[in-house]
């Protein structure tokens, strides 16, 4: 840094006036919602309102057990939602903390440390290696300064900075460019030093504009939650209407209004769909726990199901597909020989001088990622030693010559080692035209493979009378060093798995097209078009939508363009998952259907904006999350199908006696007892079901397909209708045979329990297999069956229980009949599955239809 120039900076009075006028250098505090406000918003959800109303209704009826269960589920759901929503309120706070570190400024000619929030426009920032920059600024002095701007650009390579000739007139440009004088709030000084004049603070900085983008985005209510709320609302309205009609019909036809009210309550309880919100809450809560064991932290549980239906995965390159570090990938010698480095491949001796020269041209204690990679490669060889003494002389990187040299004493001789941009080294070596052509071709080949290329050269100074510049020596070209950000080992297999699952993988990166295309090829991303940020800027929304199906790589993309891409994909009906780790990714992570942040390398801002976080930064965890998401969705559909099916015979048996003039079979206590069987089955058995064998060979479900599709409802009603027909036939036959009402009630109740067990077994799997229905492993099912048997046995042998339920004693033959009805129902429904599959085939992905295998 040039010390001769005296810069007084702002006066303390001027700085204080500007701070009062423009506000602190911090992001504005968002209008945070209190926990009470969030709770009130949650209570407006129809399914939670029905849970609470149902619980209160049961409480008024004196059924405290069922009331407490419903109210406990409602309270748990509200608590979980409030906690999760409160956590999302911290997004801008994390961003604000990152954008306002402490700063060293020049005021009244003196240097002083101040809080980052007190930095104002026109302040002079003093920047040193390791500093986090407090505000957007333009350099007025720079000495070999490089900045790590990966928080804004997503790229791991530091970029060189130069001082502006006229700082006051220099326009703002995007982050990430080489040779620019602009520096940005929140970024790091990787090397060198400088003085910069502040141009923007707080919300006016590049970081602040990202914060504004985050604040303007609202997280949409998950599709599954909306569908469940809608069906619960309609079922609740329908059940209430039927219950009211039953009261009126019973009172008019039979004249007993008290009995009419009891019958109406029983019908309402049999049709009240409280299991739907219970299933959704429990399945997603358990899914969050299961997915956590796979190394994925779930911040919004509804995203698990959504991830299972994702159709497009937009992935960042740096830190997501790659390891976010530099490593030497290839070496080239002027003779034309090239070698690609690998961890288990020994480096031939012919390349040792090239690697040694590159190390000698680097700092002994490097902070630059490229120099760190060079020293790591040198150390891995083991036989290349560095001099023990200090550098005899050094030539720093300059804007007019992008090369640096270190002079070393080796015995009585002096050696000058240089590295830098290939064109700069070519000039120092004074290469002939044909040599330049050969060098340029080698550089282009390496760059096309996604490498950043450095040229290396040596010279022999005759004495210690050092030349003014590096051009004063005769350099000889030693070779080229190609550096790259290595691809994560798990990525190719994970991308292939995504493709088999019908998920289209798209790369969105701020890197150059050649590098992005090379990384995409290594990762196994499908070949397709590359769209640059400049090209994207020239497209309107309709043109972009037309290009999207053919593009697999977006290169040189700015943060606001990432957001536009995600929104355009969603507008075309895609279910979009977006991965990322930097501040620049936060708006698109929040806007996507599923934002996936990296846990280790990811910034706090990215993690707070995302729906799920990969704890170990393992891209392969995404595949496991997709698998679990699909399993959870399948199991939710199985549970929903069972709920629809089981309520048909329950409601039918509550209505049938009314229309046929028979004694009422079931009252509220019987329905409550049946619910004690149904609720654990929904919450435990179906949640624990393992995935179907073809779960990762299916294409994603159609985003427009409803959770409660007509094929699913039709199949469920058919199951329940068949069960009801069998029970109704037994009821009519036994009634005509003169069986007393208490014994008939007991027989039908036990037969209904047997058929409920049959419906559980039928809905465990989409496949038609008695073997799967009976022996498919599920530990929860065993416990539930044991509990059902225990309760049934208690009712059979405890006179008090029989009196409470108004049951009469039944013969063992009648119990055999009840069990036989369940067995017959199981066999019939399993036999019907192939027919149902053929009937609904083609409605992809139809319920019970064999899905097409993704290509």
PDB file of C-alpha atoms in Angstrom, residues 174 530-544 547 554-558 560-562 564-565:
ATOM      1  CA  UNK A 174     -21.419  -7.276 -10.123  1.00  0.00           C
ATOM      2  CA  UNK A 530     -25.941 -23.910 -21.695  1.00  0.00           C
ATOM      3  CA  UNK A 531     -27.620 -20.559 -21.006  1.00  0.00           C
ATOM      4  CA  UNK A 532     -25.495 -17.655 -19.795  1.00  0.00           C
ATOM      5  CA  UNK A 533     -26.589 -14.859 -17.526  1.00  0.00           C
ATOM      6  CA  UNK A 534     -26.259 -12.312 -20.329  1.00  0.00           C
ATOM      7  CA  UNK A 535     -28.468 -14.416 -22.599  1.00  0.00           C
ATOM      8  CA  UNK A 536     -31.008 -14.923 -19.830  1.00  0.00           C
ATOM      9  CA  UNK A 537     -31.183 -11.162 -19.225  1.00  0.00           C
ATOM     10  CA  UNK A 538     -32.288 -10.707 -22.828  1.00  0.00           C
ATOM     11  CA  UNK A 539     -35.199 -13.157 -22.548  1.00  0.00           C
ATOM     12  CA  UNK A 540     -38.688 -12.269 -21.416  1.00  0.00           C
ATOM     13  CA  UNK A 541     -40.656 -14.689 -19.244  1.00  0.00           C
ATOM     14  CA  UNK A 542     -42.288 -16.459 -22.186  1.00  0.00           C
ATOM     15  CA  UNK A 543     -38.974 -16.930 -24.009  1.00  0.00           C
ATOM     16  CA  UNK A 544     -37.316 -18.199 -20.833  1.00  0.00           C
ATOM     17  CA  UNK A 547     -35.880 -22.446 -23.299  1.00  0.00           C
ATOM     18  CA  UNK A 554     -26.949 -21.982 -16.386  1.00  0.00           C
ATOM     19  CA  UNK A 555     -23.564 -20.185 -16.305  1.00  0.00           C
ATOM     20  CA  UNK A 556     -22.445 -16.711 -15.185  1.00  0.00           C
ATOM     21  CA  UNK A 557     -25.708 -16.307 -13.316  1.00  0.00           C
ATOM     22  CA  UNK A 558     -26.308 -13.443 -10.886  1.00  0.00           C
ATOM     23  CA  UNK A 560     -31.387 -12.306  -8.799  1.00  0.00           C
ATOM     24  CA  UNK A 561     -31.290 -14.476 -11.924  1.00  0.00           C
ATOM     25  CA  UNK A 562     -31.177 -17.644  -9.806  1.00  0.00           C
ATOM     26  CA  UNK A 564     -35.917 -15.804 -11.624  1.00  0.00           C
ATOM     27  CA  UNK A 565     -34.981 -19.290 -12.874  1.00  0.00           C
TER      28      UNK A 565
END
